[in-house]
Structures are given as C-alpha cells and as structure tokens.
Coordinates of C-alpha atoms in Angstrom, one line a residue:
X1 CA -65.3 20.5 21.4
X2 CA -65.1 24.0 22.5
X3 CA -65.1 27.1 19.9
X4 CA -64.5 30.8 21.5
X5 CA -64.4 33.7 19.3
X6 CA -63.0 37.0 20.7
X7 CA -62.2 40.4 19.7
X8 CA -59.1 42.4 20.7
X9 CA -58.8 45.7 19.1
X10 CA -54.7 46.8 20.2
X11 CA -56.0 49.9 22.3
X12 CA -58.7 50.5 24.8
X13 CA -60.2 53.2 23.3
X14 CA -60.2 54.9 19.3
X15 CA -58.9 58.5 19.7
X16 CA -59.3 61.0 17.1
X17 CA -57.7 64.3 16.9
X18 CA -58.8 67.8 15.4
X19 CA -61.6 69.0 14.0
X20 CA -64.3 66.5 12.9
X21 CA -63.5 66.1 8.8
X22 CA -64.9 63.9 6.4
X23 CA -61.5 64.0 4.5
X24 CA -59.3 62.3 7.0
X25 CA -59.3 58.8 8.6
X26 CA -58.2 56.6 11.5
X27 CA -56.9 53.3 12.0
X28 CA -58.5 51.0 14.5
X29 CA -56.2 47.4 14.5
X30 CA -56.1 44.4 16.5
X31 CA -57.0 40.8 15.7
X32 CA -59.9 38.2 16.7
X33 CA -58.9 35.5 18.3
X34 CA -60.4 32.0 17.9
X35 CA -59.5 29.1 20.3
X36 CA -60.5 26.0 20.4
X37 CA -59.8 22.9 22.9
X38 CA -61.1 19.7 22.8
X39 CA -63.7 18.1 25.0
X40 CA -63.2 16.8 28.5
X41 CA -63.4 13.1 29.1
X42 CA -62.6 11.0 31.9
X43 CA -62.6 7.3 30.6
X44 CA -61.5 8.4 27.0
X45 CA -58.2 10.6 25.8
X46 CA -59.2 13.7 24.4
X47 CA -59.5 14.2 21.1
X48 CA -58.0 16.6 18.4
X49 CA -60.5 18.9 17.7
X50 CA -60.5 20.3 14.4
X51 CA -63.1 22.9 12.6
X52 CA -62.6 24.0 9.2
X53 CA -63.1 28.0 9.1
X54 CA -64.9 29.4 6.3
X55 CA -65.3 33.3 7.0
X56 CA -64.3 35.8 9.6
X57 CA -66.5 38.9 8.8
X58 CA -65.8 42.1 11.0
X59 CA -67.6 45.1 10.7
X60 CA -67.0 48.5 13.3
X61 CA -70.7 50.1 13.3
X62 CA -71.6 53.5 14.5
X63 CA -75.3 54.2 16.4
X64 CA -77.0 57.5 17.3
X65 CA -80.4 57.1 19.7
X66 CA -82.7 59.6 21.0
X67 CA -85.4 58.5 23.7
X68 CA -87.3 61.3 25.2
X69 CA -90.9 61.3 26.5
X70 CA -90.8 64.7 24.3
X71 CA -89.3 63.6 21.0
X72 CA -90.0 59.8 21.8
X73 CA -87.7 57.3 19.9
X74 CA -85.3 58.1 17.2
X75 CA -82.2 55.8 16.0
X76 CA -79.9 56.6 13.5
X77 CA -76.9 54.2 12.4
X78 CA -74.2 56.7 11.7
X79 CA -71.7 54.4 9.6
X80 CA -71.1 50.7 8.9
X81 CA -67.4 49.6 7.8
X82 CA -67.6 46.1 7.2
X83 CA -64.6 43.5 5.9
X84 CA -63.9 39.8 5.4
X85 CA -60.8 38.5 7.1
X86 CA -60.7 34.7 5.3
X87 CA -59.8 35.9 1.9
X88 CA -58.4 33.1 0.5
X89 CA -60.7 29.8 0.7
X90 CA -61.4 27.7 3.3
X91 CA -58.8 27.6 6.4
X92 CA -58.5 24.3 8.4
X93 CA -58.0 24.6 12.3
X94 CA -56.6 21.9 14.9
X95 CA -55.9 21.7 18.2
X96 CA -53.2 18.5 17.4
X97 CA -50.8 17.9 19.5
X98 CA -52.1 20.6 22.5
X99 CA -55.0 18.2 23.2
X100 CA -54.0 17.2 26.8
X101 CA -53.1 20.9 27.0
X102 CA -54.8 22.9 30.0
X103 CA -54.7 25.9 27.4
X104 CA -57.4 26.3 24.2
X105 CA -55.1 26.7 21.1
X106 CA -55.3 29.6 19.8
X107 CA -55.1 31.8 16.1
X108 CA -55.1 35.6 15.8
X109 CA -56.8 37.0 12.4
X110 CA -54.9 40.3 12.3
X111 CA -57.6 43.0 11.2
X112 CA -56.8 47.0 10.6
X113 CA -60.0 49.4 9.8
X114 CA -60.2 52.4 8.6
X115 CA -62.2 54.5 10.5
X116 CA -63.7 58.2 9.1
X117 CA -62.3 61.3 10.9
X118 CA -66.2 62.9 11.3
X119 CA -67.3 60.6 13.6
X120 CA -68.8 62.3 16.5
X121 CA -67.7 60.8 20.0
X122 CA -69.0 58.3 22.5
X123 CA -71.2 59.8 25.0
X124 CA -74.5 59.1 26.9
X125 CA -76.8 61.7 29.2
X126 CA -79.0 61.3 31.5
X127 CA -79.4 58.3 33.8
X128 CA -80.7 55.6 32.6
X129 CA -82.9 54.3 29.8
X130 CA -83.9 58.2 28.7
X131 CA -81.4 60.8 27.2
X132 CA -79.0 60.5 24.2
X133 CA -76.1 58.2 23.5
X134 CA -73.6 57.7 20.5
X135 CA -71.9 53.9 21.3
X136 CA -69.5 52.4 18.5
X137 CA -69.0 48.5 18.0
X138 CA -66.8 46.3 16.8
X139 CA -69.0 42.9 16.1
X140 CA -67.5 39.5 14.8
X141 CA -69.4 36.8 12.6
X142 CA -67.5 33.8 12.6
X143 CA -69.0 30.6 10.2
X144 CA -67.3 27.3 11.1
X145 CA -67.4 23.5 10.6
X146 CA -66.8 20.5 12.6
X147 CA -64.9 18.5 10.9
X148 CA -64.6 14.8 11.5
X149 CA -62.7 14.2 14.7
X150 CA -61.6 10.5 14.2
X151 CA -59.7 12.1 10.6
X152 CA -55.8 13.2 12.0
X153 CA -55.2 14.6 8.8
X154 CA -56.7 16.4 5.7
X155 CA -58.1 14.2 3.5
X156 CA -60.4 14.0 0.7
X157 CA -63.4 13.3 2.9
X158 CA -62.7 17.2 4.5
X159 CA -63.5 18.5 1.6
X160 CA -67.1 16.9 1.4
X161 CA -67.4 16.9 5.3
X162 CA -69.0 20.5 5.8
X163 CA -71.8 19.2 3.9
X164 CA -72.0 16.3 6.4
X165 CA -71.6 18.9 9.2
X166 CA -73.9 21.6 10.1
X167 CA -72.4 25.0 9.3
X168 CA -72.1 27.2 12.8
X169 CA -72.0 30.8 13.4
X170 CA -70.4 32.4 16.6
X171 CA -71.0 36.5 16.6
X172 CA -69.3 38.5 18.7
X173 CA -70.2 42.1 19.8
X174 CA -67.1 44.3 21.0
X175 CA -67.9 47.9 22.5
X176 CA -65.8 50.2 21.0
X177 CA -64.9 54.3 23.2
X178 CA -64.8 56.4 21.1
X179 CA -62.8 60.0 22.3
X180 CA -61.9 63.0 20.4
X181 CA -59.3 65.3 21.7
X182 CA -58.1 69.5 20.2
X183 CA -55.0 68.1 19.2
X184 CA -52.4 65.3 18.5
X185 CA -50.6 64.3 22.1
X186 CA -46.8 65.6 21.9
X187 CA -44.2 64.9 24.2
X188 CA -42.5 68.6 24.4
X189 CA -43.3 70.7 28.0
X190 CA -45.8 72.8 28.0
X191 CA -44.8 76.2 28.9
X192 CA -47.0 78.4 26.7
X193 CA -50.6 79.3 27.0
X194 CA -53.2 78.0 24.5
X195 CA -52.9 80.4 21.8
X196 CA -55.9 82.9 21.6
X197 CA -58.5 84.0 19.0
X198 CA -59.4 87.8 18.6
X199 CA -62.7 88.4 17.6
X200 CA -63.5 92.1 16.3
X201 CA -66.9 92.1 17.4
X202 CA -69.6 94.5 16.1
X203 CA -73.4 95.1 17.5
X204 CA -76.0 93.1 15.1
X205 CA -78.6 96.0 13.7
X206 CA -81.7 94.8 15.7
X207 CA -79.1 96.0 19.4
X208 CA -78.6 99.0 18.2
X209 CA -80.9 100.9 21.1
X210 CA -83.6 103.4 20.2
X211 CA -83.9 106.9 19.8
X212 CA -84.2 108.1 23.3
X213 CA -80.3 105.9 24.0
X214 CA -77.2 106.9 22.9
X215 CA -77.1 108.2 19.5
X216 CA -76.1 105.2 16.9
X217 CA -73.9 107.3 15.2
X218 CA -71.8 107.4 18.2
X219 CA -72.0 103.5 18.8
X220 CA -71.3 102.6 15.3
X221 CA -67.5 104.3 16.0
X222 CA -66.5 102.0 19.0
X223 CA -64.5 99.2 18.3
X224 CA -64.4 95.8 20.3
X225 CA -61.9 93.1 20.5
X226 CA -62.2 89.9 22.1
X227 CA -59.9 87.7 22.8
X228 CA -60.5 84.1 23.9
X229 CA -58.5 80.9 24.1
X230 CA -58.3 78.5 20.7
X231 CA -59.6 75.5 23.0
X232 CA -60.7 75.2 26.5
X233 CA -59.6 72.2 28.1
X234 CA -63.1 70.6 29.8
X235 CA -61.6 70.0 32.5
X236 CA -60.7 73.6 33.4
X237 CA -61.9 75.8 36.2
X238 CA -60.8 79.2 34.5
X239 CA -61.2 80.7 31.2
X240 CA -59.0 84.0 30.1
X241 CA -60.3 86.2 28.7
X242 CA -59.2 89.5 27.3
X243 CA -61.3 92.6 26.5
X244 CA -60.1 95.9 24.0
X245 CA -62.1 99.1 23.3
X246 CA -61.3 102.0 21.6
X247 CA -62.8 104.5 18.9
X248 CA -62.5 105.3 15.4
X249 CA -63.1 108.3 13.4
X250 CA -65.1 109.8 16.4
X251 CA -64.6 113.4 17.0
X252 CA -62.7 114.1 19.7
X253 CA -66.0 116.4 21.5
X254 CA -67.5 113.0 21.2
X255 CA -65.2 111.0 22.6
X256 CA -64.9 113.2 25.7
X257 CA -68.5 112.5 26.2
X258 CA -68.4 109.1 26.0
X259 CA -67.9 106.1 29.7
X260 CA -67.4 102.6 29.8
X261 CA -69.3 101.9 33.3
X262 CA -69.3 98.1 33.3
X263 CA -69.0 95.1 31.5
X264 CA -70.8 91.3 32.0
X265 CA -69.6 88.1 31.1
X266 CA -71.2 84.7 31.5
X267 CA -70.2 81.7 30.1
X268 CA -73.0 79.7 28.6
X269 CA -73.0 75.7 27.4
X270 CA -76.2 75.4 24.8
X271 CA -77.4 71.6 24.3
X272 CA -80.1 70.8 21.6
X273 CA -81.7 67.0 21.1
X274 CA -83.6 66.5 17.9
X275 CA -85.0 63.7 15.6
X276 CA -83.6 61.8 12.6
X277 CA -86.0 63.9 10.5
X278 CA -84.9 66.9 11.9
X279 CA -80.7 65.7 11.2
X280 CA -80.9 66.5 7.3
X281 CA -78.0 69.2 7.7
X282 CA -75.8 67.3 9.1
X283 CA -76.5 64.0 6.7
X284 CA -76.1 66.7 3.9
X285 CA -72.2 67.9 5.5
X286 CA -70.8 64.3 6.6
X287 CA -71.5 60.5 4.8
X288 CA -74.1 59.4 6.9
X289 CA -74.9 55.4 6.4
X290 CA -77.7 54.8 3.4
X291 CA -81.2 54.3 4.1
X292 CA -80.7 50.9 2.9
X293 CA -78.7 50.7 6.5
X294 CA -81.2 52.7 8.5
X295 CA -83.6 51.1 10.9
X296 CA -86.1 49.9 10.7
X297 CA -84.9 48.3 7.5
X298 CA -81.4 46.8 9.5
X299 CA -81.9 47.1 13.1
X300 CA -78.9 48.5 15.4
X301 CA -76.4 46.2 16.8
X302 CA -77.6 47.5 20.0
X303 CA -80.8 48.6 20.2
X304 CA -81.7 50.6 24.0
X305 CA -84.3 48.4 25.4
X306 CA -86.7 51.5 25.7
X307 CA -86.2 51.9 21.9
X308 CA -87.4 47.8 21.0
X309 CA -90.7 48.8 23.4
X310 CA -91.4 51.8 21.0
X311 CA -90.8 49.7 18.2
X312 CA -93.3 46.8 19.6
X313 CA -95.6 49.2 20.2
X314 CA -95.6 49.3 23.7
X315 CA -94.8 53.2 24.4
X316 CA -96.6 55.2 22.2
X317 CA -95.1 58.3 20.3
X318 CA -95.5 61.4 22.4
X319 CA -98.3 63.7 20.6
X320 CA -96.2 66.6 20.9
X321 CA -94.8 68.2 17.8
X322 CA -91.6 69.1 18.7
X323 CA -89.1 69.1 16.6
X324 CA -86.1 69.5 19.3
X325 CA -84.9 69.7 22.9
X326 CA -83.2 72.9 23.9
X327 CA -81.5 73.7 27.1
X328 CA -79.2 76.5 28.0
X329 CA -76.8 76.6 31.0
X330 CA -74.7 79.3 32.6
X331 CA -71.0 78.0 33.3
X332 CA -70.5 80.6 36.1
X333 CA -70.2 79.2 40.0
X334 CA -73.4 80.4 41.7
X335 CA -71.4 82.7 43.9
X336 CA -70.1 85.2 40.7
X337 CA -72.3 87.4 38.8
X338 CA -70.3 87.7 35.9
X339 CA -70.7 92.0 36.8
X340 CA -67.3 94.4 36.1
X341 CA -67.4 97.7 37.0
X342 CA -65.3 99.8 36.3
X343 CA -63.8 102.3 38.7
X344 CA -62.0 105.5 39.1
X345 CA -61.9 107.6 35.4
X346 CA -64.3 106.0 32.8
X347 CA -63.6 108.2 29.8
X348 CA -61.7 105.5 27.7
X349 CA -62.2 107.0 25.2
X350 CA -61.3 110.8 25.7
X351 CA -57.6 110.6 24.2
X352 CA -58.1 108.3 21.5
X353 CA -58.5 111.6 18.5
X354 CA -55.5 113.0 20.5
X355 CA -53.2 110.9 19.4
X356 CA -51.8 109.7 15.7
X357 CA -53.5 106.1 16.2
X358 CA -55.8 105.3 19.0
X359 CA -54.4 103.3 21.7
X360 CA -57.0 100.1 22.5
X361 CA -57.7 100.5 25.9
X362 CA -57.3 96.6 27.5
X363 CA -59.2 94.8 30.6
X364 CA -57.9 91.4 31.1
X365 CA -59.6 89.0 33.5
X366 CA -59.8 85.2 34.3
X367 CA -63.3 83.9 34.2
X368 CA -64.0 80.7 37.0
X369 CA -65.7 78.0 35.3
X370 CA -68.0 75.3 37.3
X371 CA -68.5 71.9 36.6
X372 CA -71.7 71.7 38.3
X373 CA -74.3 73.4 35.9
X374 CA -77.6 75.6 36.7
X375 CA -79.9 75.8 34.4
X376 CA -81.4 79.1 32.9
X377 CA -83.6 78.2 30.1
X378 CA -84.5 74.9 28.9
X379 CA -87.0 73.1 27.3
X380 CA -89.8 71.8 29.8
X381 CA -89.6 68.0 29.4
X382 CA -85.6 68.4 29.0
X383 CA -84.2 65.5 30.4
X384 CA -80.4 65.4 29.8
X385 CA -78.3 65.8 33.1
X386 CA -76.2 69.2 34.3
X387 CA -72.9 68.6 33.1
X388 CA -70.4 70.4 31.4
X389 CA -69.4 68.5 28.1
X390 CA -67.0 69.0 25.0
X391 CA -67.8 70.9 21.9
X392 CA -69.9 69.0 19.5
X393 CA -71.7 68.2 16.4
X394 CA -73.6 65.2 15.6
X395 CA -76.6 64.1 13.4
X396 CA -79.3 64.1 17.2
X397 CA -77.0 65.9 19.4
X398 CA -74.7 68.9 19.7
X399 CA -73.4 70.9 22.1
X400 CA -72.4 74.7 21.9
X401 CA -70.4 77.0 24.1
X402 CA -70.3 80.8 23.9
X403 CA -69.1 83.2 25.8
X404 CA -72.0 86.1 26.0
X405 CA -70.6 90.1 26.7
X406 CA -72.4 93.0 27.1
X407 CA -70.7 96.2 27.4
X408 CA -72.7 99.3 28.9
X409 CA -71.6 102.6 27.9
X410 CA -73.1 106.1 29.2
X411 CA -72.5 109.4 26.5
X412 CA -73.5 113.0 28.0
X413 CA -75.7 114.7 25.5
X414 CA -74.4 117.9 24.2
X415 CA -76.9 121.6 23.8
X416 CA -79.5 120.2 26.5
X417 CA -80.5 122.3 28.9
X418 CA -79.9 119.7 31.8
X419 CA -77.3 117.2 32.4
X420 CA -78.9 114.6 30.2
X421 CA -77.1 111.1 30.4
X422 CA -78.3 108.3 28.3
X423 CA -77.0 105.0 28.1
X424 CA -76.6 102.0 25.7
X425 CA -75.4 98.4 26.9
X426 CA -73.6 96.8 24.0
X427 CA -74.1 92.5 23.9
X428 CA -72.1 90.2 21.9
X429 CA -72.0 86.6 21.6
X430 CA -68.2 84.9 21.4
X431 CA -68.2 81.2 20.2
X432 CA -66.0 78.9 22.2
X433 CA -64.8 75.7 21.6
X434 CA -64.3 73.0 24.6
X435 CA -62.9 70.1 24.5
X436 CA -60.8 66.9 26.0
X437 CA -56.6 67.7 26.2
X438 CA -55.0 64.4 24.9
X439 CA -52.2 63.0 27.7
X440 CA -49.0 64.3 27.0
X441 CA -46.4 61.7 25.7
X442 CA -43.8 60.7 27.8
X443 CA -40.2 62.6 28.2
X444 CA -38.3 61.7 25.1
X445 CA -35.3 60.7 27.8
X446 CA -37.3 57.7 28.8
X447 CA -36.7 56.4 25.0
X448 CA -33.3 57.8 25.2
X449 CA -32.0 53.8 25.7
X450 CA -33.8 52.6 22.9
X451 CA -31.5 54.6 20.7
X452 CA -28.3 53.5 21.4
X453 CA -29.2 50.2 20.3
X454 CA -27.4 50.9 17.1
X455 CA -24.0 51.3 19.2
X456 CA -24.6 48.7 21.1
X457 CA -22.6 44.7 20.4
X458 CA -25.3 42.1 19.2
X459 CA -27.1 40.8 22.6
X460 CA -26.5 44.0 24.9
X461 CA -29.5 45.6 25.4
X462 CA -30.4 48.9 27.5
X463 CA -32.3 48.9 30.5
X464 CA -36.3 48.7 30.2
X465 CA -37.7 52.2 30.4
X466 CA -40.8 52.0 32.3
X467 CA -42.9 49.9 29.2
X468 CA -46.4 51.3 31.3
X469 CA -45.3 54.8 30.4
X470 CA -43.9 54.3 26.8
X471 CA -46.9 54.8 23.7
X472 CA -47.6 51.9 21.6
X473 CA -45.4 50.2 20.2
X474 CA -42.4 52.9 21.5
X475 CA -40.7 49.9 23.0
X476 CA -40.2 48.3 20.0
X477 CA -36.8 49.1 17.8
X478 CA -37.3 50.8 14.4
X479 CA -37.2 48.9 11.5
X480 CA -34.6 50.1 10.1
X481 CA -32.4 48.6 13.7
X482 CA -32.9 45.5 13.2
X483 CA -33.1 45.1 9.2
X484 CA -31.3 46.2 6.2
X485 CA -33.2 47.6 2.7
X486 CA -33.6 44.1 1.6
X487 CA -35.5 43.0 4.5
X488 CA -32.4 40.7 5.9
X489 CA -31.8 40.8 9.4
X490 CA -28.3 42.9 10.4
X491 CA -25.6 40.6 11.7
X492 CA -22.9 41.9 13.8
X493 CA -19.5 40.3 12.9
X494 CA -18.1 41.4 16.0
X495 CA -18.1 37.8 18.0
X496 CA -18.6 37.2 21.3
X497 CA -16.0 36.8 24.1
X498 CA -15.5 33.4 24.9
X499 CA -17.3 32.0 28.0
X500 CA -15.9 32.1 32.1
X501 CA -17.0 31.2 35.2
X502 CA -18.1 33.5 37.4
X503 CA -15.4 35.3 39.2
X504 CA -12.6 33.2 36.8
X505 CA -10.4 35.9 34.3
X506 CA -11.4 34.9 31.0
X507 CA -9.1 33.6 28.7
X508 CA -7.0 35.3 26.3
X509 CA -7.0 35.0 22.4
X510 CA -5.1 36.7 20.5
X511 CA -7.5 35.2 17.8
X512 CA -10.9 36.1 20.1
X513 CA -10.9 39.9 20.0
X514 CA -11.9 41.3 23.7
X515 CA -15.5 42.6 23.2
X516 CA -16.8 45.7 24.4
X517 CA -20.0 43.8 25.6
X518 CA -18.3 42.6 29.1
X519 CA -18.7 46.4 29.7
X520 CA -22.3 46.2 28.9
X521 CA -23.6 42.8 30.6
X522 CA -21.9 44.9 33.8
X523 CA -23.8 48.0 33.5
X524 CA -26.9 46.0 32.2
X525 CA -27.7 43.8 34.3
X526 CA -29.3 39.7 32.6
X527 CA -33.1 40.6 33.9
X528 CA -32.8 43.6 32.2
X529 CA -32.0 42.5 29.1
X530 CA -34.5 40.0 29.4
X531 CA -37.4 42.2 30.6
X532 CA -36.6 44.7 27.6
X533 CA -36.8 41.4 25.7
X534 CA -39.7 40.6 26.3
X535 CA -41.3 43.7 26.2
X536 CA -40.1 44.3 22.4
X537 CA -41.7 40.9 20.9

C-alpha cells in the first residue's frame, strides 16, 4: 500500500499589499491532498487499501538567516501559524472499489490560514551558501494507520486495530514565495502618474557652513521643496523628480545678492545585515515568534547547510565584534554625474520681495536609474550582491533608498572693499520608497459575458473569456447567480424547446413555448458552453 501526502496551496505565490502592518492579515488557502492506491501484484488481485487518519497538522512557518564570515551565523524564526485539519475524531480512508484503478484515490483537506500583514518578503543575496535569506513554508504532519486489509468494512476490530498497527507519520515541507507589492492590483488604465510627495526640506544645524561661507542668516531664509514620487516601481529606469526654491522674509538687497549655481542629485540604495541580538527594534514594533520557538530551542524547518556546520561546531564564530554589515550604493548609470548647472541668469531669487507672495522658482528633471549597482562605501567583508532591490524592513535585513541633494548657492558680500563671493552648498537627504508594481487586472470587458448570465435561459452559457487571463476564481458566477437567500438553487421555469434533428424545423406547440435559447446555442457555439463549463467547477 501506497500513502502520498501533498500540499497544494490555490496560488503560486502569497501576495501582500501596502505597508507592512501588524494590524492586517492575509489568507493563504488550498488543501493537502492524500492518495492512496493499493499495492501491485501479479498473481493476486489487488487489495482495498484502507488507513484510518488520525490528524492532519499544517503549520505556515516564517525563517530569517544571516551567514556571513563577518557576523557568522544568525537564524531567527519570524512566525509559526500552526492548525489541525481532523477536528472531529478519527477519519477512515479506502481506496474500495478504485483498486484496479491506474489512478491513487484521492481526498482534499481543505485548509485557509491566516497569515499577518508585517511579514517581510522572500528574498535571498548573494550566491550561494553566504548572504541573507527570508524563505516561508508550508509543512504537513500527517499520522496514519493501516488498517487491516482483509476487513471490507468498518467493524469493531477497526476500532482496536491502530493498536495492532504501528502508527505512521508522513511530513511534508511546501516552499511558500512570499511577494509584497505598493498597492492592491486594479483593473482601471493607467493614465496618471504616481502621485508625488513634497518634502519642505530644511538644512540640519551641524550643515550650516562656517563663518568665513555665506552668512546663516541669509541661508536660514531659503526655502526648499522636493518633490518625489509616492513609490518607485523597481523595475524602473527613471525617477522624476521636481526641485522649488524661493525666499522668505529676506530683504530684497539680500535677495539680489544671492545665485543658485548648481544642484547634485544621486540616488542612493543603503543595505544593512545584522544579528538576532542586534534585531530588538524590530521584535519590539512587529509579533516576532517567542523564544520558546527560537533556535536553538526548535530548530528551523530549513536550516542553510552552512548554518547546521556552525551549529556542530565546525565553522567557528568570526572574532570580530561587529554588530552589522553596511553597504551603500549609488543608483546612477556610471556615465551621469548626477551635476546641474545652471545657466544663463542665476539670481532666483532677486524678485521674490518684489512681489505680494514669492513665486517658487521650479527645476524639473527625470533622474536615469540603473539596475546594475557600483558600490561607494561598504563594509569590508560585505558580501551581498549589486542589485537594486525593494524597500524594506525586517528583523536581520533592510533595505533603504534616499534620494541625496545638494544645492550650492553663491551670495556677494556687501561693504567689502573687493568683490568678495562666498559660497554655501546646501545637502539634504529625501527618503524614497521602492517597490514591486502588482500586475494589472484584466479589462473588465473580458468578464463582460459572465454578467449576462442572469439574462441568459437555463443551459445557455457565454463564450469562455480567456480563463489564463481571468483572476481567481473570476470565472466562477457570483453566488447570488446561481442561488437564492435560502441557499436553494434558482430554477428557470422557462422549459426547453423540444428536441430536432439537425437541419429538421422543429415542431410546433402551441403548448411548448418557442425558447429564446435556439438564438443562443447559435451564437454560442456546444464547445463553448462546455469549455466555460468546465472552467466554472
């Protein structure tokens, strides 16, 4: 006798949308199958095979590692949702009557999870055993008996017969992607930009320059406004971005006095690696799993091989001290240096106590964005590849994006005997946010059949509308179709035309009303009707 246990979650992957939050939740569904098919024998009929199934326990488990020859080995288990499927006793399974059968038979123990809205996404770095990696499972204990075979029905001696038969155990471990994405999927065009987020942006105390640069007083009156998109989709190769400068309460001698010569722009991604004992800000913001749950005291589902070394004692911890990785990247192809200058008349500012309110003076520019990073600073035994990656948080890894600005301004000092010109470069830091853009859903015309199934005569159905592009489950009717309040299945009383050969007229009853379903089987064709069919079940 043959036992397979297997577990089919309904989608490929868990997506999440929005901001991580430890105050919303996801539903991850699908079922484990079990099948069973009797042994093969070639002088003997085969035999029912029958097991009596005594728990189904699921559980979707969340790991963090960290292997570095810097930081060494770290794991962290970031949640463990577990539940018990065989709620009610006992459950006896046969394969009667489908012995001969080329196919196991089969039952599906339906299963929906929820599944916390913080949870950081799936990722890994660096090839192969060193880097970083967040991985989700789903893993499957299933505890079974053999019951007796010769016994073709239950009986009193299956009650007593898992203590005759050794109790088995089948687990099953199910990788689970986990992807997070800005915002819900929606099925309306896009023709709008990503909204954007202005920043009013004023120089921290320790850039204020010195005595012998501009005068503060003058710097503390000029006003900058940055505006940068909401999200940035990974995947993009530009980045607006839109720059506004003006004064306030600056004399207008002052004003007249004071240039814009240039501004610079890069684009920076920010990545820092860390321990578990260096996590305890994040363990204090989201539910991290108890210690009681932590290795070494429950080991991962999954352990890295590198990491069960550490742990048998055959890499030692580094001696190093350090409590993180840090590495810094610019975003900028190596052929832009992120330099504007500005041309022609640079006094901005000269009109701005001239008139009632003053006017911001705008610069609005397109930054180019590669995908193929160059480091500027990192640590020295970094060892996470160049890559650009989606905004993050997590308990042993995040990853930051900014957008760093410096202004430089030049301000003509006044009752000097020579043309004295000092300058002052301005610098800012802008946080960004990237992230992955969620597929849009398909055109709601594609579904447009589906809802005319109310006007349509009991057994017409519309054409199938491409069921690869449709969402889950957006082939099936609504409820609401097909049932009424009290859960009883809506009956047409309209009957059905009475049956002809093809190409015969069909008969005439004044009692048989003509149906307007003749139309219907004409301009939907029978494979149609099947192939929707068969699609909705």
């Amino acid at each position: 006798m043959s036992v397979v246990v297997d577990v089919v979650p309904t989608t490929e992957s868990l997506d999440l949308y929005g901001e991580p939050s430890s105050r919303s939740a996801f539903s991850l569904s699908g079922h484990v199958c079990i099948s069973i098919s009797s042994p093969y024998s070639v002088f003997d009929r085969r035999r029912t095979a029958r097991i009596l199934l005594q728990s189904v326990q699921l559980t979707f488990d969340g790991q963090s590692e960290v292997i570095t020859n810097a930081l060494g080995y770290s794991p962290l288990r970031l949640c463990s949702i577990t539940r018990e499927l065989v709620t009610e006793g006992p459950l006896e399974l046969s394969n009667e009557g489908q012995e001969r059968g080329d196919e196991p038979a089969q039952w599906h123990v339906v299963f929906d999870l929820p599944i916390p809205g913080w949870l950081p996404a799936s990722h890994t770095f660096a090839a192969g055993d060193l880097g970083a990696s967040t991985q989700y499972h789903l893993q499957a204990i299933v505890k079974f008996a053999v019951l007796d075979d010769t016994a073709s029905s239950w009986s009193l001696s299956t009650i007593y017969s898992p203590f005759r038969s050794r109790p088995r155990t089948i687990e099953v471990l199910k990788p689970v992607v986990l992807r997070r994405f800005v915002e819900p999927p929606t099925d309306e065009p896009v023709t709008e930009p990503t909204p954007m987020i202005n920043y009013l942006l004023t120089p921290p105390p320790q850039n204020i320059p010195a005595a012998n640069s501009v005068p503060a007083h003058v710097l503390s009156k000029i006003q900058v406004l940055g505006s940068v998109p909401k999200h940035v989709d990974v995947c993009a190769n530009r980045l607006p971005f839109t720059l506004r400068l003006r004064t306030k309460d600056l004399p207008e001698a002052e004003c007249q006095r004071l240039r814009v010569t240039k501004f610079t722009i890069d684009v920076v991604q920010e990545e820092r690696c860390r321990r578990v004992k260096n996590a305890a800000e994040f363990q204090t913001k989201y539910p991290i799993a108890p210690a009681a749950l932590q290795p070494p005291n429950t080991p991962l589902l999954n352990m890295n091989n590198v990491g069960e070394m550490y742990q048998l004692g055959l890499y030692l911890a580094p001696p190093s001290s350090a409590a993180r990785m840090v590495a810094s990247s610019s975003m900028l192809p190596a052929s832009e240096s992120g330099v504007y200058r500005l041309t022609g008349n640079t006094h901005v500012f000269a009109e701005d106590m001239s008139k009632d309110a003053a006017t911001w003076y705008t610069l609005e520019t397109s930054i180019p964005i590669t995908h193929s990073l160059g480091s500027q600073t990192q640590s020295p035994d970094w060892e996470g590849a160049a890559t650009v990656r989606p905004s993050s948080v997590s308990p042993l890894y995040d990853v930051t994006h900014a957008l760093k600005l410096s202004v430089s301004v030049e301000y003509d000092m006044p009752d000097t005997t020579t043309d004295e010109t000092r300058s002052a470069d301005l610098t800012f830091s802008i946080p960004l946010t990237f992230g992955r853009i969620a597929p849009p859903l398909p055109p709601r015309d594609l579904l447009s059949g589906l809802y005319t199934m109310l006007h349509l005569p009991d057994g017409a159905f519309p054409p199938s509308a491409a069921p690869g592009l449709l969402p889950n489950g957006a082939g099936l009717p609504v409820y609401s179709q097909l049932f009424d309040a009290q859960g009883n299945r809506k009956v047409d009383d309209t009957p059905l035309p009475r049956y002809a050969p093809a190409g015969a007229e069909p008969p005439t009853d004044d009692a048989q009303p003509t149906s307007a379903i003749s139309d219907a089987q004409t301009f939907f064709p029978h494979d149609k009707r099947q192939e929707l069919d068969a699609t909705s079940l």
